[in-house]
């Protein structure tokens, strides 16, 4: 049993969808992933949620957990239809909203065995999260796969 989290740009291209689906399948089969953790922000998270939901049709042992930095104040994205569980980690209690998402990303990295990423440029929290994960990878705490995008990867 292992956990895999995701890290990617909010504006990722649909061109990665086939490679992304293949990686999720490979992680389930070869790395015994039984739980995927996904956020709720941007196209990459929605794509991850959709692809894991599709994979669950052939792998009943797989769970999808939607991790949130705080209770939403408005309408949540459509990715809430499939998750088995919605989690707001207690480490985020009393954390100001402006730092809640980066703290959640770090928490996901620290709790995961694997990460599937699509980070191709230095521009936002996805890059910072991947950099943190890379430091953890050098310590043997997580294994990262960065999807090759049409624009290359870091």
Short mmCIF file of C-alpha atoms in Angstrom, two decimals:
data_model
loop_
_atom_site.label_atom_id
_atom_site.label_comp_id
_atom_site.label_asym_id
_atom_site.label_seq_id
_atom_site.Cartn_x
_atom_site.Cartn_y
_atom_site.Cartn_z
CA UNK A 1 0.00 0.00 0.00
CA UNK A 2 1.38 3.35 -1.03
CA UNK A 3 0.23 6.94 -1.53
CA UNK A 4 0.81 9.02 -4.67
CA UNK A 5 0.20 12.76 -4.81
CA UNK A 6 0.12 15.14 -7.75
CA UNK A 7 1.84 18.44 -8.51
CA UNK A 8 1.27 20.48 -11.65
CA UNK A 9 0.52 23.80 -13.24
CA UNK A 10 -3.07 25.01 -13.24
CA UNK A 11 -2.89 25.72 -16.96
CA UNK A 12 -1.52 22.35 -18.13
CA UNK A 13 -2.34 21.27 -21.69
CA UNK A 14 -4.73 18.41 -22.49
CA UNK A 15 -1.90 17.03 -24.66
CA UNK A 16 -0.45 15.31 -21.56
CA UNK A 17 -3.65 13.36 -20.89
CA UNK A 18 -2.59 10.04 -22.55
CA UNK A 19 0.85 10.02 -20.87
CA UNK A 20 -0.73 11.04 -17.57
CA UNK A 21 -3.30 8.22 -17.73
CA UNK A 22 -0.54 5.72 -18.55
CA UNK A 23 1.54 6.89 -15.57
CA UNK A 24 -1.38 6.52 -13.17
CA UNK A 25 -1.98 2.98 -14.43
CA UNK A 26 1.72 2.12 -14.13
CA UNK A 27 1.86 3.50 -10.59
CA UNK A 28 -1.09 1.33 -9.57
CA UNK A 29 0.36 -1.82 -11.13
CA UNK A 30 4.10 -1.48 -10.53
CA UNK A 31 4.27 0.59 -7.34
CA UNK A 32 1.18 -0.82 -5.58
CA UNK A 33 -0.45 2.61 -5.25
CA UNK A 34 -3.73 2.21 -3.42
CA UNK A 35 -4.38 5.85 -2.61
CA UNK A 36 -4.06 9.00 -4.69
CA UNK A 37 -4.13 12.47 -3.14
CA UNK A 38 -5.23 15.38 -5.27
CA UNK A 39 -5.86 19.08 -4.66
CA UNK A 40 -8.74 21.12 -6.01
CA UNK A 41 -7.07 23.91 -7.95
CA UNK A 42 -6.56 24.21 -11.69
CA UNK A 43 -6.68 22.02 -14.75
CA UNK A 44 -3.93 19.62 -13.62
CA UNK A 45 -5.80 18.71 -10.42
CA UNK A 46 -9.08 18.26 -12.34
CA UNK A 47 -7.33 16.06 -14.89
CA UNK A 48 -5.68 13.99 -12.14
CA UNK A 49 -9.03 13.52 -10.44
CA UNK A 50 -10.73 12.50 -13.69
CA UNK A 51 -7.99 10.03 -14.64
CA UNK A 52 -7.88 8.38 -11.22
CA UNK A 53 -11.68 8.09 -11.27
CA UNK A 54 -11.39 6.28 -14.62
CA UNK A 55 -8.62 4.02 -13.29
CA UNK A 56 -10.78 3.10 -10.27
CA UNK A 57 -13.18 1.32 -12.66
CA UNK A 58 -10.50 -1.34 -13.26
CA UNK A 59 -8.84 -1.17 -9.83
CA UNK A 60 -11.43 -1.38 -7.05
CA UNK A 61 -8.70 -1.23 -4.39
CA UNK A 62 -7.74 2.33 -5.39
CA UNK A 63 -8.97 5.28 -3.33
CA UNK A 64 -8.99 8.92 -4.31
CA UNK A 65 -8.71 11.54 -1.57
CA UNK A 66 -9.36 15.20 -2.24
CA UNK A 67 -7.19 17.32 0.06
CA UNK A 68 -8.27 20.87 0.79
CA UNK A 69 -6.36 23.61 2.62
CA UNK A 70 -9.54 24.94 4.28
CA UNK A 71 -13.31 24.70 4.06
CA UNK A 72 -14.44 26.19 0.76
CA UNK A 73 -16.54 29.34 0.95
CA UNK A 74 -18.15 28.94 -2.47
CA UNK A 75 -18.84 26.30 -5.09
CA UNK A 76 -16.22 23.56 -5.32
CA UNK A 77 -14.95 22.37 -8.69
CA UNK A 78 -16.53 19.30 -10.31
CA UNK A 79 -13.67 17.11 -9.04
CA UNK A 80 -15.71 16.47 -5.88
CA UNK A 81 -17.93 13.88 -7.62
CA UNK A 82 -15.57 10.91 -7.43
CA UNK A 83 -13.32 11.14 -4.35
CA UNK A 84 -13.73 8.53 -1.65
CA UNK A 85 -12.82 11.07 1.00
CA UNK A 86 -12.35 14.81 1.39
CA UNK A 87 -9.59 15.70 3.85
CA UNK A 88 -8.60 18.97 5.48
CA UNK A 89 -5.45 17.99 7.43
CA UNK A 90 -5.37 19.08 11.06
CA UNK A 91 -1.89 20.59 10.50
CA UNK A 92 -3.76 23.39 8.73
CA UNK A 93 -5.87 24.32 11.74
CA UNK A 94 -5.43 28.02 12.48
CA UNK A 95 -3.16 28.54 9.46
CA UNK A 96 -3.84 31.82 7.60
CA UNK A 97 -5.42 31.26 4.16
CA UNK A 98 -2.51 32.94 2.37
CA UNK A 99 -0.12 30.18 3.48
CA UNK A 100 -2.58 27.27 3.66
CA UNK A 101 -2.09 26.00 0.10
CA UNK A 102 1.75 25.88 0.25
CA UNK A 103 1.53 24.20 3.67
CA UNK A 104 -0.95 21.65 2.27
CA UNK A 105 1.36 20.94 -0.66
CA UNK A 106 4.28 20.31 1.71
CA UNK A 107 2.07 18.05 3.84
CA UNK A 108 1.07 16.02 0.77
CA UNK A 109 4.72 15.56 -0.22
CA UNK A 110 5.71 14.55 3.32
CA UNK A 111 2.96 11.92 3.54
CA UNK A 112 3.33 10.46 0.03
CA UNK A 113 5.56 7.71 -1.31
CA UNK A 114 5.28 8.84 -4.94
CA UNK A 115 4.50 11.99 -6.88
CA UNK A 116 3.34 12.43 -10.46
CA UNK A 117 4.19 15.97 -11.56
CA UNK A 118 3.83 18.14 -14.62
CA UNK A 119 6.00 21.14 -13.91
CA UNK A 120 7.60 22.73 -16.96
CA UNK A 121 8.39 26.28 -15.89
CA UNK A 122 9.37 28.36 -12.90
CA UNK A 123 6.31 30.42 -12.15
CA UNK A 124 4.18 29.36 -9.22
CA UNK A 125 3.51 27.06 -6.31
CA UNK A 126 3.79 23.94 -8.45
CA UNK A 127 7.46 24.69 -9.07
CA UNK A 128 8.10 25.38 -5.37
CA UNK A 129 6.31 22.17 -4.40
CA UNK A 130 8.36 20.15 -6.89
CA UNK A 131 11.58 21.67 -5.57
CA UNK A 132 10.60 20.70 -2.02
CA UNK A 133 9.74 17.19 -3.21
CA UNK A 134 13.10 16.90 -4.98
CA UNK A 135 14.87 17.64 -1.70
CA UNK A 136 12.83 14.88 -0.07
CA UNK A 137 13.63 12.54 -2.96
CA UNK A 138 17.38 12.97 -2.35
CA UNK A 139 16.70 11.73 1.18
CA UNK A 140 14.84 8.67 -0.17
CA UNK A 141 11.45 9.83 1.13
CA UNK A 142 9.54 10.10 -2.17
CA UNK A 143 9.91 9.08 -5.81
CA UNK A 144 8.97 11.69 -8.44
CA UNK A 145 7.91 11.21 -12.04
CA UNK A 146 7.67 14.47 -14.00
CA UNK A 147 5.52 14.10 -17.13
CA UNK A 148 7.17 15.23 -20.32
CA UNK A 149 5.10 18.08 -21.65
CA UNK A 150 5.28 19.51 -25.18
CA UNK A 151 7.25 22.43 -23.71
CA UNK A 152 9.73 20.22 -21.86
CA UNK A 153 10.19 19.74 -18.13
CA UNK A 154 12.52 21.03 -15.47
#
